[in-house]
């Protein structure tokens, strides 16, 4: 059974940095596309960043490009999201998601991912 656990969310101030972690188990890590999504109150869940299934490609939402960096450790089955220069608009619950079947054109859709963590709250104060 696939299990994803996020950690690292906290209350920070504008301009601060933090690193989110996603621990994965029950899957062959390097055969899955893994992504970070976020959801703010009253808004739809949106794609933040992710890897293709081969791990050869990384993708970022325009809103975080240049500020966030995704990385993975295939030995430890971990995915990280380094978030720098945080803004109040980054406030959301951040989710880790995984899929063994998603195609490249659908990587940014939440519906493409069958496995989700419980989320970790990031709050950026102004």
Coordinates of C-alpha atoms in Angstrom, one line a residue, residues 35-119:
X35 CA 4.5 16.1 -7.2
X36 CA 3.7 18.8 -4.7
X37 CA 0.3 20.5 -4.8
X38 CA -1.1 23.1 -2.5
X39 CA -4.5 24.3 -1.5
X40 CA -5.4 27.6 0.1
X41 CA -8.8 28.1 1.9
X42 CA -11.5 28.6 -0.7
X43 CA -9.3 27.8 -3.6
X44 CA -8.8 24.7 -5.8
X45 CA -5.8 22.5 -5.3
X46 CA -3.0 23.7 -7.6
X47 CA 0.1 22.1 -8.9
X48 CA 3.4 23.5 -7.4
X49 CA 6.2 21.3 -8.7
X50 CA 6.9 17.7 -9.7
X51 CA 8.9 15.0 -11.4
X52 CA 8.0 13.0 -14.4
X53 CA 7.7 9.3 -14.0
X54 CA 11.2 8.7 -15.2
X55 CA 12.4 11.4 -12.9
X56 CA 14.2 13.0 -15.9
X57 CA 12.1 16.1 -16.0
X58 CA 11.0 18.6 -13.3
X59 CA 8.2 21.1 -13.6
X60 CA 7.2 24.2 -11.7
X61 CA 4.2 26.5 -11.6
X62 CA 5.0 29.9 -12.8
X63 CA 4.1 31.4 -9.4
X64 CA 7.0 29.5 -7.7
X65 CA 9.5 29.3 -10.5
X66 CA 12.9 30.7 -9.4
X67 CA 11.9 30.5 -5.7
X68 CA 11.1 26.8 -5.1
X69 CA 13.3 23.8 -5.9
X70 CA 12.1 20.1 -6.0
X71 CA 14.5 17.3 -5.3
X72 CA 14.3 13.6 -4.6
X73 CA 16.4 10.9 -3.0
X74 CA 15.6 7.5 -4.6
X75 CA 17.5 5.6 -2.0
X76 CA 15.6 7.1 0.9
X77 CA 12.3 7.4 -1.0
X78 CA 12.1 11.0 -0.1
X79 CA 11.0 14.1 -2.1
X80 CA 11.8 17.6 -0.9
X81 CA 10.5 21.0 -1.8
X82 CA 12.9 23.9 -0.9
X83 CA 10.8 27.1 -0.7
X84 CA 12.7 30.3 -0.7
X85 CA 11.6 33.9 -0.5
X86 CA 8.2 32.9 0.7
X87 CA 5.2 35.2 0.1
X88 CA 1.8 35.5 1.8
X89 CA 0.3 34.0 -1.4
X90 CA 2.2 30.8 -0.7
X91 CA 0.1 30.2 2.4
X92 CA -1.7 26.8 1.9
X93 CA -1.7 23.2 2.9
X94 CA 1.0 21.5 0.8
X95 CA 0.4 17.9 -0.4
X96 CA 2.6 15.3 -1.8
X97 CA 1.1 13.1 -4.5
X98 CA 2.3 10.1 -6.5
X99 CA 1.2 8.3 -9.7
X100 CA 2.5 5.3 -11.6
X101 CA 0.3 6.0 -14.6
X102 CA 0.1 9.7 -15.3
X103 CA 1.2 10.9 -18.7
X104 CA 3.3 13.9 -19.2
X105 CA 0.5 16.1 -20.5
X106 CA -1.5 15.5 -17.4
X107 CA 1.2 15.9 -14.7
X108 CA -0.3 19.2 -13.5
X109 CA -3.8 17.8 -12.8
X110 CA -4.7 16.6 -9.3
X111 CA -7.0 14.0 -10.9
X112 CA -4.0 12.3 -12.4
X113 CA -2.7 11.2 -9.0
X114 CA -4.0 8.3 -7.1
X115 CA -1.9 8.6 -3.9
X116 CA -1.9 11.5 -1.5
X117 CA -0.4 12.5 1.8
X118 CA -2.3 14.2 4.6
X119 CA -0.8 17.6 3.9

